PDB file of C-alpha atoms in Angstrom:
ATOM      1  CA  GLU Y 112      46.122  -9.192 -14.090  1.00 54.00           C
ATOM      2  CA  VAL Y 113      45.392  -9.556 -10.380  1.00 58.00           C
ATOM      3  CA  GLY Y 114      46.490 -12.872  -8.908  1.00 58.00           C
ATOM      4  CA  PRO Y 115      48.100 -14.491  -5.860  1.00 61.00           C
ATOM      5  CA  GLY Y 116      51.488 -12.864  -6.566  1.00 60.00           C
ATOM      6  CA  ASP Y 117      50.037  -9.365  -6.964  1.00 61.00           C
ATOM      7  CA  PRO Y 118      50.389  -6.947  -3.993  1.00 60.00           C
ATOM      8  CA  LEU Y 119      46.647  -6.131  -4.159  1.00 61.00           C
ATOM      9  CA  TRP Y 120      45.918  -9.797  -3.517  1.00 61.00           C
ATOM     10  CA  SER Y 121      47.982  -9.916  -0.325  1.00 62.00           C
ATOM     11  CA  PHE Y 122      45.424  -8.206   1.943  1.00 63.00           C
ATOM     12  CA  PRO Y 123      43.660 -10.709   4.189  1.00 67.00           C
ATOM     13  CA  LYS Y 124      39.992 -11.123   3.351  1.00 74.00           C
ATOM     14  CA  ARG Y 125      37.732 -10.108   6.201  1.00 77.00           C
ATOM     15  CA  PRO Y 126      34.228  -8.712   6.355  1.00 78.00           C
ATOM     16  CA  PRO Y 127      33.903  -4.940   6.177  1.00 75.00           C
ATOM     17  CA  THR Y 128      33.528  -3.184   9.497  1.00 80.00           C
ATOM     18  CA  LEU Y 129      30.087  -1.787  10.173  1.00 79.00           C
ATOM     19  CA  ARG Y 130      30.083   1.624  11.804  1.00 83.00           C
ATOM     20  CA  PRO Y 131      26.502   2.855  12.068  1.00 80.00           C
ATOM     21  CA  PRO Y 132      26.083   6.621  12.484  1.00 83.00           C
ATOM     22  CA  ARG Y 133      23.621   6.033  15.364  1.00 77.00           C
ATOM     23  CA  THR Y 134      22.968   3.203  17.751  1.00 74.00           C
ATOM     24  CA  LEU Y 135      21.047   0.358  16.198  1.00 77.00           C
ATOM     25  CA  ALA Y 136      17.774   0.614  18.110  1.00 79.00           C
ATOM     26  CA  LEU Y 137      14.143   1.195  17.279  1.00 81.00           C
ATOM     27  CA  ALA Y 138      12.764   4.675  17.704  1.00 81.00           C
ATOM     28  CA  ASP Y 139      10.110   5.197  20.375  1.00 82.00           C
ATOM     29  CA  LYS Y 140       7.548   6.361  17.809  1.00 84.00           C
ATOM     30  CA  VAL Y 141       6.931   6.388  14.074  1.00 85.00           C
ATOM     31  CA  ALA Y 142       5.584   9.230  11.960  1.00 85.00           C
ATOM     32  CA  ASN Y 143       1.823   9.405  11.589  1.00 82.00           C
ATOM     33  CA  ARG Y 144       1.007   8.382   8.072  1.00 75.00           C
ATOM     34  CA  ARG Y 145      -2.341   8.584   6.431  1.00 71.00           C
ATOM     35  CA  GLU Y 146      -3.822   5.198   5.762  1.00 64.00           C
ATOM     36  CA  GLN Y 147      -3.948   4.192   2.145  1.00 61.00           C
ATOM     37  CA  GLY Y 148      -7.520   4.479   0.967  1.00 62.00           C
ATOM     38  CA  THR Y 149      -9.102   1.231  -0.044  1.00 65.00           C
ATOM     39  CA  GLU Y 150     -10.815   0.827  -3.364  1.00 72.00           C
ATOM     40  CA  ALA Y 151     -13.852   3.013  -3.848  1.00 80.00           C
ATOM     41  CA  THR Y 152     -17.200   1.380  -3.186  1.00 86.00           C
ATOM     42  CA  CYS Y 153     -20.641   1.990  -4.689  1.00 91.00           C
ATOM     43  CA  ILE Y 154     -19.262   3.605  -7.848  1.00 93.00           C
ATOM     44  CA  THR Y 155     -21.870   1.950 -10.063  1.00 94.00           C
ATOM     45  CA  GLU Y 156     -24.771   3.071  -7.877  1.00 94.00           C
ATOM     46  CA  MET Y 157     -23.380   6.601  -7.741  1.00 94.00           C
ATOM     47  CA  SER Y 158     -22.991   6.839 -11.518  1.00 95.00           C
ATOM     48  CA  VAL Y 159     -26.546   5.528 -12.062  1.00 95.00           C
ATOM     49  CA  MET Y 160     -27.865   8.114  -9.577  1.00 94.00           C
ATOM     50  CA  MET Y 161     -25.953  10.957 -11.258  1.00 95.00           C
ATOM     51  CA  ALA Y 162     -27.102   9.884 -14.719  1.00 95.00           C
ATOM     52  CA  CYS Y 163     -30.698   9.945 -13.463  1.00 95.00           C
ATOM     53  CA  TRP Y 164     -30.176  13.424 -12.021  1.00 93.00           C
ATOM     54  CA  LYS Y 165     -28.760  14.638 -15.325  1.00 94.00           C
ATOM     55  CA  GLN Y 166     -31.725  13.235 -17.275  1.00 94.00           C
ATOM     56  CA  ASN Y 167     -34.222  14.858 -14.880  1.00 93.00           C
ATOM     57  CA  ASP Y 168     -32.550  18.279 -14.517  1.00 92.00           C
ATOM     58  CA  PHE Y 169     -31.182  17.386 -11.052  1.00 89.00           C
ATOM     59  CA  ASN Y 170     -34.624  16.784  -9.574  1.00 91.00           C
ATOM     60  CA  ASP Y 171     -34.642  14.246  -6.718  1.00 89.00           C
ATOM     61  CA  ALA Y 172     -38.249  13.070  -7.047  1.00 92.00           C
ATOM     62  CA  PRO Y 173     -37.916  10.942 -10.221  1.00 93.00           C
ATOM     63  CA  CYS Y 174     -34.618   9.466  -8.978  1.00 93.00           C
ATOM     64  CA  ALA Y 175     -35.812   8.302  -5.546  1.00 94.00           C
ATOM     65  CA  GLU Y 176     -35.145   4.625  -6.311  1.00 95.00           C
ATOM     66  CA  GLU Y 177     -31.579   5.286  -7.528  1.00 94.00           C
ATOM     67  CA  ILE Y 178     -30.845   7.477  -4.486  1.00 94.00           C
ATOM     68  CA  ARG Y 179     -32.167   4.767  -2.145  1.00 95.00           C
ATOM     69  CA  MET Y 180     -30.009   2.126  -3.859  1.00 95.00           C
ATOM     70  CA  PHE Y 181     -26.924   4.338  -3.471  1.00 95.00           C
ATOM     71  CA  TYR Y 182     -27.554   5.009   0.234  1.00 95.00           C
ATOM     72  CA  ASP Y 183     -28.215   1.296   0.860  1.00 96.00           C
ATOM     73  CA  CYS Y 184     -24.889   0.473  -0.766  1.00 95.00           C
ATOM     74  CA  VAL Y 185     -23.070   3.094   1.340  1.00 93.00           C
ATOM     75  CA  THR Y 186     -24.553   1.834   4.630  1.00 94.00           C
ATOM     76  CA  LYS Y 187     -23.702  -1.761   3.716  1.00 92.00           C
ATOM     77  CA  ALA Y 188     -20.100  -0.765   2.902  1.00 89.00           C
ATOM     78  CA  GLU Y 189     -19.774   1.137   6.212  1.00 88.00           C
ATOM     79  CA  LYS Y 190     -21.070  -1.857   8.180  1.00 88.00           C
ATOM     80  CA  GLN Y 191     -18.592  -4.108   6.410  1.00 83.00           C
ATOM     81  CA  ARG Y 192     -15.711  -1.729   7.160  1.00 79.00           C
ATOM     82  CA  LYS Y 193     -16.679  -1.475  10.843  1.00 79.00           C
ATOM     83  CA  SER Y 194     -17.028  -5.252  11.146  1.00 77.00           C
ATOM     84  CA  GLN Y 195     -13.348  -5.690  10.329  1.00 68.00           C
ATOM     85  CA  SER Y 196     -11.547  -5.830  13.647  1.00 52.00           C
ATOM     86  CA  GLU Y 197      -9.525  -2.732  14.588  1.00 55.00           C
ATOM     87  CA  ASP Y 198      -6.659  -4.792  16.022  1.00 48.00           C
ATOM     88  CA  THR Y 199      -5.930  -6.856  12.938  1.00 57.00           C
ATOM     89  CA  PRO Y 200      -3.357  -5.743  10.367  1.00 56.00           C
ATOM     90  CA  SER Y 201      -4.589  -4.293   7.115  1.00 55.00           C
ATOM     91  CA  SER Y 202      -5.026  -6.429   4.015  1.00 55.00           C
ATOM     92  CA  ARG Y 203      -1.373  -5.830   3.106  1.00 60.00           C
ATOM     93  CA  GLY Y 204      -0.231  -7.092   6.504  1.00 72.00           C
ATOM     94  CA  ASN Y 205       0.925  -3.706   7.812  1.00 77.00           C
ATOM     95  CA  LEU Y 206      -0.089  -2.146  11.099  1.00 80.00           C
ATOM     96  CA  SER Y 207      -1.260   1.445  11.137  1.00 81.00           C
ATOM     97  CA  SER Y 208       1.106   4.031  12.594  1.00 84.00           C
ATOM     98  CA  SER Y 209      -1.100   4.543  15.660  1.00 85.00           C
ATOM     99  CA  LYS Y 210      -1.005   0.807  16.460  1.00 87.00           C
ATOM    100  CA  VAL Y 211       2.769   0.717  15.971  1.00 88.00           C
ATOM    101  CA  ASN Y 212       3.152   3.692  18.320  1.00 89.00           C
ATOM    102  CA  LYS Y 213       1.028   1.925  20.956  1.00 90.00           C
ATOM    103  CA  LEU Y 214       3.262  -1.138  20.758  1.00 89.00           C
ATOM    104  CA  LEU Y 215       6.462   0.908  20.847  1.00 89.00           C
ATOM    105  CA  LYS Y 216       5.159   2.802  23.875  1.00 88.00           C
ATOM    106  CA  ARG Y 217       4.619  -0.496  25.695  1.00 88.00           C
ATOM    107  CA  PHE Y 218       8.209  -1.562  25.010  1.00 83.00           C
ATOM    108  CA  PRO Y 219      10.392   1.589  25.057  1.00 81.00           C
ATOM    109  CA  GLN Y 220      14.089   1.509  24.196  1.00 79.00           C
ATOM    110  CA  MET Y 221      16.584   1.880  27.004  1.00 74.00           C
ATOM    111  CA  THR Y 222      18.295   5.225  26.547  1.00 67.00           C
ATOM    112  CA  ARG Y 223      20.537   5.026  29.622  1.00 64.00           C
ATOM    113  CA  TYR Y 224      22.229   2.165  31.321  1.00 59.00           C
ATOM    114  CA  VAL Y 225      21.731   2.005  35.082  1.00 52.00           C
TER     115      VAL Y 225
END
């Protein structure tokens, strides 16, 4: 049993020393990562359009209304995506890698001391 009289107990308690392999500093750039795709839009309109095509042997003429509804949905979704400001973080609160690189370029790390 380990206790106050035991030799293992006699070492003074102090925090472990931290020896990082590199200097603790931010890198000047981050890797370019592909943005996570948001949820798919206009799936219902697309499936209705494809079902119409299948029923009409892939002829566009009888499915004009379904095609128009699909394209209207796509243009509305693109407008909504463009209306979201480019400078704001994504819905998860993360900045894109290009925005992070712009910020890191504005505030580079000092590599040498003068």
